[in-house]
GROMACS .gro file of C-alpha atoms in nm:
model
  309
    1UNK     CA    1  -1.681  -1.352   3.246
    2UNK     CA    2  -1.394  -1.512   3.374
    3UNK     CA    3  -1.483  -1.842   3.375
    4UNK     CA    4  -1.599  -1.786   2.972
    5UNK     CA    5  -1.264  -1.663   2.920
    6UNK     CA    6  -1.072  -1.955   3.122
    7UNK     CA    7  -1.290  -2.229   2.848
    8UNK     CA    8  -1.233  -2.008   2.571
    9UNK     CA    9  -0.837  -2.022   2.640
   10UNK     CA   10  -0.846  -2.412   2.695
   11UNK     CA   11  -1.078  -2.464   2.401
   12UNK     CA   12  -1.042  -2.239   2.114
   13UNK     CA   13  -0.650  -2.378   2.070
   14UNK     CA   14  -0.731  -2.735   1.977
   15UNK     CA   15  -1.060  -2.657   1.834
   16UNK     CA   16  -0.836  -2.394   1.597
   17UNK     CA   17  -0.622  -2.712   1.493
   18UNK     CA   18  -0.849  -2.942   1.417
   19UNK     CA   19  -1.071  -2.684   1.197
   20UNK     CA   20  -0.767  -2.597   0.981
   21UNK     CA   21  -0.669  -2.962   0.950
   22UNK     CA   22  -0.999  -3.060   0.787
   23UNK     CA   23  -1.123  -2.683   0.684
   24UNK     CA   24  -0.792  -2.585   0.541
   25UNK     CA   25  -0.735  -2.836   0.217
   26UNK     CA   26  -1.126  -2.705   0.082
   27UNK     CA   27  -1.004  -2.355   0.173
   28UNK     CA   28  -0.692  -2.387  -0.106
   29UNK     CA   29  -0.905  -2.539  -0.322
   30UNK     CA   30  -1.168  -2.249  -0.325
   31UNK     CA   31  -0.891  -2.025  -0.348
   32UNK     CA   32  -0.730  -2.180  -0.682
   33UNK     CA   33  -1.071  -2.164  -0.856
   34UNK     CA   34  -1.145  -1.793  -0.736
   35UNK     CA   35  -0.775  -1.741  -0.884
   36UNK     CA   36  -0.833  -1.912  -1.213
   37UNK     CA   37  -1.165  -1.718  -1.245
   38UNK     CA   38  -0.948  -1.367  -1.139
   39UNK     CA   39  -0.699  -1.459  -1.429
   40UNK     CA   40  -0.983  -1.461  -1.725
   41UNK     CA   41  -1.179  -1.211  -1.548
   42UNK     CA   42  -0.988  -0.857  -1.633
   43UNK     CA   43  -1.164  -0.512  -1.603
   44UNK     CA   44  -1.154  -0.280  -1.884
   45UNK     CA   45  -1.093   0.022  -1.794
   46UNK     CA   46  -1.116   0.198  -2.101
   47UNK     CA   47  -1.290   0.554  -2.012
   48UNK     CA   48  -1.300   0.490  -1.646
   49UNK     CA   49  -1.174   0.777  -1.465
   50UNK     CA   50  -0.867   0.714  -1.170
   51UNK     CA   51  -0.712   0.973  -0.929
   52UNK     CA   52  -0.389   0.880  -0.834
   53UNK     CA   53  -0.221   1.078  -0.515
   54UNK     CA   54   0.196   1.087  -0.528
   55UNK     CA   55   0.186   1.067  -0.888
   56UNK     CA   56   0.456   1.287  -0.935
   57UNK     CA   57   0.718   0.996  -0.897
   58UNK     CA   58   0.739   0.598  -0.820
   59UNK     CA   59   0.484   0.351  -0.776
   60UNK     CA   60   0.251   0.630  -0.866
   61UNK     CA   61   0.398   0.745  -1.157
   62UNK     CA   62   0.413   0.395  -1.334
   63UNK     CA   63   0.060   0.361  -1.240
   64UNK     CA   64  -0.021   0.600  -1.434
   65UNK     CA   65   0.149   0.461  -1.738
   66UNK     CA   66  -0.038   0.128  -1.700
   67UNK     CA   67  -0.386   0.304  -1.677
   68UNK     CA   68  -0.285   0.528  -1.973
   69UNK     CA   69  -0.211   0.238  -2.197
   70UNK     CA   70  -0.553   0.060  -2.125
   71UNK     CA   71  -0.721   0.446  -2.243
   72UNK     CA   72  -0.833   0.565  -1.861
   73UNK     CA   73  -0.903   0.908  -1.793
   74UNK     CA   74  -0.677   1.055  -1.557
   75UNK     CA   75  -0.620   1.303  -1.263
   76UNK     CA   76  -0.289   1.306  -1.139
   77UNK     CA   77  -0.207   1.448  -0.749
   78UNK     CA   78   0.142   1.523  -0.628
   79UNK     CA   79   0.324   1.809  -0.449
   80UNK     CA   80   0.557   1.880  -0.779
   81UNK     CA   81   0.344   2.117  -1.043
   82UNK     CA   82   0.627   2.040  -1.259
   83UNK     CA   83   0.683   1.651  -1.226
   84UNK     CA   84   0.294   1.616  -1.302
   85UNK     CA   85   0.291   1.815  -1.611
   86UNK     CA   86   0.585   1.532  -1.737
   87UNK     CA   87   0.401   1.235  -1.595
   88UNK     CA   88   0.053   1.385  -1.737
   89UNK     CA   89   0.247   1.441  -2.127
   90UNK     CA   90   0.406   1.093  -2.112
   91UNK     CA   91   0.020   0.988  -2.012
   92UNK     CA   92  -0.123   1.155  -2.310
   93UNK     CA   93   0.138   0.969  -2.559
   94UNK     CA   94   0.006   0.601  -2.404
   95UNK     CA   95  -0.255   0.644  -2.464
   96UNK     CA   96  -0.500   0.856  -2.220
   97UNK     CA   97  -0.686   1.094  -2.386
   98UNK     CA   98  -0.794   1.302  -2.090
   99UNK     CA   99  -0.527   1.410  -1.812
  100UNK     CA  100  -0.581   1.666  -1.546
  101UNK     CA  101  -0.296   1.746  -1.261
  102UNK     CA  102  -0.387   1.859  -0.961
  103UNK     CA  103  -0.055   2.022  -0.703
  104UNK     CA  104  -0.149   2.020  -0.381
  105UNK     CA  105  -0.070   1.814  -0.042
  106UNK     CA  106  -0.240   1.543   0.088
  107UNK     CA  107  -0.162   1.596   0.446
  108UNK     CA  108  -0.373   1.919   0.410
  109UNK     CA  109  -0.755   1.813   0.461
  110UNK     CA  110  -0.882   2.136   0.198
  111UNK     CA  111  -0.641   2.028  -0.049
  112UNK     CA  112  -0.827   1.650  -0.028
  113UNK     CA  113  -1.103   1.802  -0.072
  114UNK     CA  114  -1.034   1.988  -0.394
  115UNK     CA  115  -0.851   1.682  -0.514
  116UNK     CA  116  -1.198   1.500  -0.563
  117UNK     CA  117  -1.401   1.813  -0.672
  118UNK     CA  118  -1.184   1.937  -0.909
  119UNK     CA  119  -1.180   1.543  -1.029
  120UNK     CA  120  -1.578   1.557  -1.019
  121UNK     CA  121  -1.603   1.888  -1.190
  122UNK     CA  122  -1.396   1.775  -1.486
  123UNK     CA  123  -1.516   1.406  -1.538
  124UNK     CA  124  -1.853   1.412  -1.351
  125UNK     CA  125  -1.702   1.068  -1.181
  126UNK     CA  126  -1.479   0.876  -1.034
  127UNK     CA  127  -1.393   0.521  -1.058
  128UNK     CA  128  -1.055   0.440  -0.913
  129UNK     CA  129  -0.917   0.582  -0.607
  130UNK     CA  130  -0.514   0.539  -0.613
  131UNK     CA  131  -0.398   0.629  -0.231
  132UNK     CA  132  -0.060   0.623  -0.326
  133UNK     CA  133   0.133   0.908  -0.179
  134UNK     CA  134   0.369   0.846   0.053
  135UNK     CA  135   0.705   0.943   0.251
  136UNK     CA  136   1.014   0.696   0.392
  137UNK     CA  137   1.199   0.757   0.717
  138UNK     CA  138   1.511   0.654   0.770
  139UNK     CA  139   1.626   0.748   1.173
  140UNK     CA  140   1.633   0.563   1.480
  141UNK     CA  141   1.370   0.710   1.670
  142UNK     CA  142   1.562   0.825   1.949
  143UNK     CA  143   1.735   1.039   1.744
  144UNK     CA  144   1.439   1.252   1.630
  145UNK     CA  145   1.520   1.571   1.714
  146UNK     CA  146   1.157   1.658   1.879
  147UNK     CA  147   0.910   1.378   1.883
  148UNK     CA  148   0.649   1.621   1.680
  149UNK     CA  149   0.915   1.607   1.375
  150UNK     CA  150   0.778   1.213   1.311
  151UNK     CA  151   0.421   1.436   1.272
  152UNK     CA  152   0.447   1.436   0.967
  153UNK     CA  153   0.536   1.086   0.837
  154UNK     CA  154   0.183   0.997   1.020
  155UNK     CA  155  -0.002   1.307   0.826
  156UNK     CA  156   0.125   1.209   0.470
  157UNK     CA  157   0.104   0.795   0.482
  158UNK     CA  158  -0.188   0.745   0.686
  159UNK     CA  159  -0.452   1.072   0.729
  160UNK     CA  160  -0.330   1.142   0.377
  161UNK     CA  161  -0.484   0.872   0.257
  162UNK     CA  162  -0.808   0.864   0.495
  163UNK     CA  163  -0.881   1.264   0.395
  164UNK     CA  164  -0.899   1.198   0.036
  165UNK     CA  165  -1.101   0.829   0.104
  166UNK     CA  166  -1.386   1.024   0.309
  167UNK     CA  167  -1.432   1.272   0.034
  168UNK     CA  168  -1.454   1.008  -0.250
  169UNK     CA  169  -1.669   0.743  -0.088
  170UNK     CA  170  -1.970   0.932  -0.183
  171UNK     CA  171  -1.877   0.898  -0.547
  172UNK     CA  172  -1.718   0.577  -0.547
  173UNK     CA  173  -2.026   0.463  -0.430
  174UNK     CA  174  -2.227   0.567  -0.722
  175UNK     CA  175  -1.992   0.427  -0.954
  176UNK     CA  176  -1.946   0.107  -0.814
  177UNK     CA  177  -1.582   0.181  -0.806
  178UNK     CA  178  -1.267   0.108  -0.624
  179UNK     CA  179  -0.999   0.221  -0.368
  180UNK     CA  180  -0.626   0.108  -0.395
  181UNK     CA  181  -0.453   0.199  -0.113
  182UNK     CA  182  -0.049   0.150  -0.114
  183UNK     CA  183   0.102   0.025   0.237
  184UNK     CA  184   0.417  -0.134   0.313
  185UNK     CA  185   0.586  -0.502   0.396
  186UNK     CA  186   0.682  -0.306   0.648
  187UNK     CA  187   0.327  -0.325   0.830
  188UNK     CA  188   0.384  -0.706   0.904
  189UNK     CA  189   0.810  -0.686   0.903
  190UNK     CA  190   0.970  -0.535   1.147
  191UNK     CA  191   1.251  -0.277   0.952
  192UNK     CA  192   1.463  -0.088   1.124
  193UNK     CA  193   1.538   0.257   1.131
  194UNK     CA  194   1.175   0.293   1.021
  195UNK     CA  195   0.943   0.289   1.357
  196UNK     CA  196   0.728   0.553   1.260
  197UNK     CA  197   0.728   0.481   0.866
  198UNK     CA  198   0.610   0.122   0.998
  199UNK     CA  199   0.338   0.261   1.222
  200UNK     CA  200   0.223   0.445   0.954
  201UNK     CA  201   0.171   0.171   0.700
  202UNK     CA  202   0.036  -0.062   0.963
  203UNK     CA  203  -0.246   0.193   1.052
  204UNK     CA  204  -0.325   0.205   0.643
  205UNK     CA  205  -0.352  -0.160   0.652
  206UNK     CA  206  -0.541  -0.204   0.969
  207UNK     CA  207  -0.788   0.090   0.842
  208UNK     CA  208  -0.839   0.001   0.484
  209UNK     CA  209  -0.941  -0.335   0.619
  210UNK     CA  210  -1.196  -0.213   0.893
  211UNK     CA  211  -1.309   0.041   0.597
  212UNK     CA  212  -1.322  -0.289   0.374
  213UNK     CA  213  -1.573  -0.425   0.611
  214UNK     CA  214  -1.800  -0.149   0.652
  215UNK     CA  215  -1.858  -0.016   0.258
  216UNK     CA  216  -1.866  -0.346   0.087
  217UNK     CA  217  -2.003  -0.469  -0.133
  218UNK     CA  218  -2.025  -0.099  -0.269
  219UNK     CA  219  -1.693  -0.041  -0.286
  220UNK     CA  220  -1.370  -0.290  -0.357
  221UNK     CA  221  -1.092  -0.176  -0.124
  222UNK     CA  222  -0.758  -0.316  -0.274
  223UNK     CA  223  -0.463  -0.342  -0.063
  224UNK     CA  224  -0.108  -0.329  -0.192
  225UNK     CA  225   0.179  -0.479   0.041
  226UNK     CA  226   0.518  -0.396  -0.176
  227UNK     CA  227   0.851  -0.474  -0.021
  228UNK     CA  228   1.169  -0.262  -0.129
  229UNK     CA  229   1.052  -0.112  -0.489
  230UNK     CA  230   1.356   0.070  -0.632
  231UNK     CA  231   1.174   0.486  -0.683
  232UNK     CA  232   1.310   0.798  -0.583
  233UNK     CA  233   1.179   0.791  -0.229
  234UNK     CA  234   1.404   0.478  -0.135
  235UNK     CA  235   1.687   0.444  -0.358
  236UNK     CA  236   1.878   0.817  -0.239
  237UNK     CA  237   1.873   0.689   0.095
  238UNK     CA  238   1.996   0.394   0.082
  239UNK     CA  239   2.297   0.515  -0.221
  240UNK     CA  240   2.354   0.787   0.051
  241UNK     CA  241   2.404   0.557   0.370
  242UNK     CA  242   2.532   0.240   0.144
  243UNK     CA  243   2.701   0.363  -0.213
  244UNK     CA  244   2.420   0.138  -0.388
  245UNK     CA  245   2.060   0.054  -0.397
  246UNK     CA  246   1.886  -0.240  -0.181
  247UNK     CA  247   2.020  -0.566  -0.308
  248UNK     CA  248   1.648  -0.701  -0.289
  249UNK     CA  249   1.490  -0.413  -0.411
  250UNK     CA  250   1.227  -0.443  -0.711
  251UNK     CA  251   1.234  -0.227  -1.061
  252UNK     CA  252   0.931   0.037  -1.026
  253UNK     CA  253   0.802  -0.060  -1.364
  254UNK     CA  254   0.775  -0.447  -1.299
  255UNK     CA  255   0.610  -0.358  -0.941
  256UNK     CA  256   0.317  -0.086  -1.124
  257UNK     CA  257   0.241  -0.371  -1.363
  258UNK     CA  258   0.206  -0.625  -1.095
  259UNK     CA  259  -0.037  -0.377  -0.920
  260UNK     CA  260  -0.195  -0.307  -1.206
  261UNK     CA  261  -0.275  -0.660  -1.289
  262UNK     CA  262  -0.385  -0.697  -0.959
  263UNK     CA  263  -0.625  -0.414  -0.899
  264UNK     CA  264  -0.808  -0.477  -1.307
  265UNK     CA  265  -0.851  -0.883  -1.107
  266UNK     CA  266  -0.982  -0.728  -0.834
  267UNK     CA  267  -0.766  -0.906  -0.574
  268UNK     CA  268  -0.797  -0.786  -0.236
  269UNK     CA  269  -0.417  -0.801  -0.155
  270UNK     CA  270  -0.152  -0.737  -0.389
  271UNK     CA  271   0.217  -0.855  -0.225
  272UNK     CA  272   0.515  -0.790  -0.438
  273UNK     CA  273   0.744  -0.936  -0.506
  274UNK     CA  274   0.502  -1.263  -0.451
  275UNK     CA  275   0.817  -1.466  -0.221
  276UNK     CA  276   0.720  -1.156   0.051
  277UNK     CA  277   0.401  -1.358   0.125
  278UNK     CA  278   0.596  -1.646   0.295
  279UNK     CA  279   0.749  -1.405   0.525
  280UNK     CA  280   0.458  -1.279   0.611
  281UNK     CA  281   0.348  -1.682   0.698
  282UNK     CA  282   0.667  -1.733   0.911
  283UNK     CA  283   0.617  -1.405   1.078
  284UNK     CA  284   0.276  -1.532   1.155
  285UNK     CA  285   0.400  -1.886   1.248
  286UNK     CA  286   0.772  -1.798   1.403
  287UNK     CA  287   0.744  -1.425   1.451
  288UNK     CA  288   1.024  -1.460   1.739
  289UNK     CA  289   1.274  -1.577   1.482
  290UNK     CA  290   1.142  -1.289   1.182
  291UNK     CA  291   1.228  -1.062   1.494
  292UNK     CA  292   1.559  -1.215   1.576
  293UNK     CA  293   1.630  -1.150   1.201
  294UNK     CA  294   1.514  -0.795   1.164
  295UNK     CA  295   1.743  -0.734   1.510
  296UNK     CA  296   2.046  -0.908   1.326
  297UNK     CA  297   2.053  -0.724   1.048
  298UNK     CA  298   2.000  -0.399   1.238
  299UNK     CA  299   2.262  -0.460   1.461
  300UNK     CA  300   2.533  -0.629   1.205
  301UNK     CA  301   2.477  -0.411   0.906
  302UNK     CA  302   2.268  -0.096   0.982
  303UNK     CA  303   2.362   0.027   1.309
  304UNK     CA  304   2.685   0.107   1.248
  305UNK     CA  305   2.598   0.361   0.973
  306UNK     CA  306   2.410   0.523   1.274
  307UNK     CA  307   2.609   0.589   1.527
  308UNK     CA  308   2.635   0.957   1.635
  309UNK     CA  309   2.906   1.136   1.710
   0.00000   0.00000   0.00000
């Protein structure tokens, strides 16, 4: 076993090189004709039926406005009764002609459940799964008060999203359908004064892609990478610590159309803003100097907002 693995290391490396070099220019141009064929090729999804989880607010929210206007049945999930009943009106007046809310929380498994049957009782379907519900952090981690208060970051933004996924996959299955989960830049960036927040995200991705590999081609797992979108869940915290939003953040309503466009081309990643994708690529290639970055910035700008007394 050794020995295999002693080859393998010598190899693999310059084998790797050489099979990019000539494999990689045919790759690109597969990829451009797949993308042409995406940009004609738009689902309708007049009638379809799409549960959306954190639809009270953000990403969510604006989802829900760009299903709406195509005529898509809806079922809306979010803590806030109240928020829901406004998203689910302003969803009527685009155009959706059936809207159910559902309150409840996704970290509780029963309340997962009745997500999808009360979806199932009222439509007798389900097409689109929206794993969108989420929560930010922002604390250095040594300053959680007990460890168990991060608990809950990790119940929201990843088993969340896995509880409602196991109950639908039966259905999705019989429709042919798809699941959209929302994750973060912050899976492949390191951000500070978000360890937990990160580790949350970078479980979504990693699981969503295993899942990916298991239930196609019955399913079409769609995974969305945003960076800093400017919703309610960001921009308090960072007008709190900062007077002022992100400089780099992204409008809510130009991110849910970019998704949108996505998910009805049935791309299998969705990065935006689009320039995120070549850190991702230098954080592949150079990840020592993405790190020395995120550790500037930290250190320079953040940090000092941080300090305790």
């Amino acid at each position: 076993m050794d020995m295999l693995n002693t080859i393998l290391n010598v190899l693999l490396p310059p084998l790797t090189i050489i099979f990019l070099f000539l494999f990689y220019p045919f790759y690109l141009s597969i990829k451009l004709l797949i993308c042409l064929y995406k940009h004609f090729r738009f689902e309708n999804v007049a009638g379809k039926v799409v549960l959306i989880s954190g639809a009270s607010s953000g990403i969510g929210e604006h989802l829900a406005y760009e299903y709406a206007k195509k005529g898509a049945y809806l079922a809306l999930v979010a803590r806030r009764k109240d928020r829901l009943e406004i998203v689910a009106e302003a969803s009527r007046q685009l155009g959706s002609s059936d809207v159910i809310i559902i309150p409840g929380d996704v970290a509780n498994v029963e309340d997962c459940k009745k997500f999808i049957d009360e979806t199932i009782g009222h439509f007798g379907k389900l097409d689109h799964l929206i794993n969108n519900a989420g929560v930010f952090q922002t604390v250095l981690f040594e300053d959680f008060t007990q460890i168990q208060d991060a608990n809950h970051i990790m119940d929201i933004n990843f088993w969340g999203s896995t509880y409602i996924t196991y109950f639908a996959i039966p259905h999705l299955r019989k429709s042919k359908g798809k699941i959209i989960v929302t994750t973060s830049g912050s899976a492949n960036i390191p951000l500070p004064l978000a360890s937990i927040y990160a580790a949350s995200k970078a479980a979504l991705l990693r699981f969503f892609e295993t899942l990916r590999v298991e239930i196609t081609p019955d399913i079409k797992i769609t995974i969305v990478i945003p960076g800093v979108i400017a919703t309610d869940m960001t921009t308090p915290h960072f007008i709190e610590k900062y007077t002022s939003d992100f400089i780099m953040s992204e409008s809510v309503s130009k991110c849910a159309k970019a998704i949108f466009r996505g998910i009805c081309r049935g791309e299998s990643y969705i990065v935006e803003p689009s320039w995120l994708k070549w850190m991702f690529l230098m954080k592949n290639v150079c990840p020592d100097i993405v790190d020395y970055l995120a550790s500037y910035l930290f250190l320079r700008y953040l940090k000092p907002s941080f300090k305790r007394d």
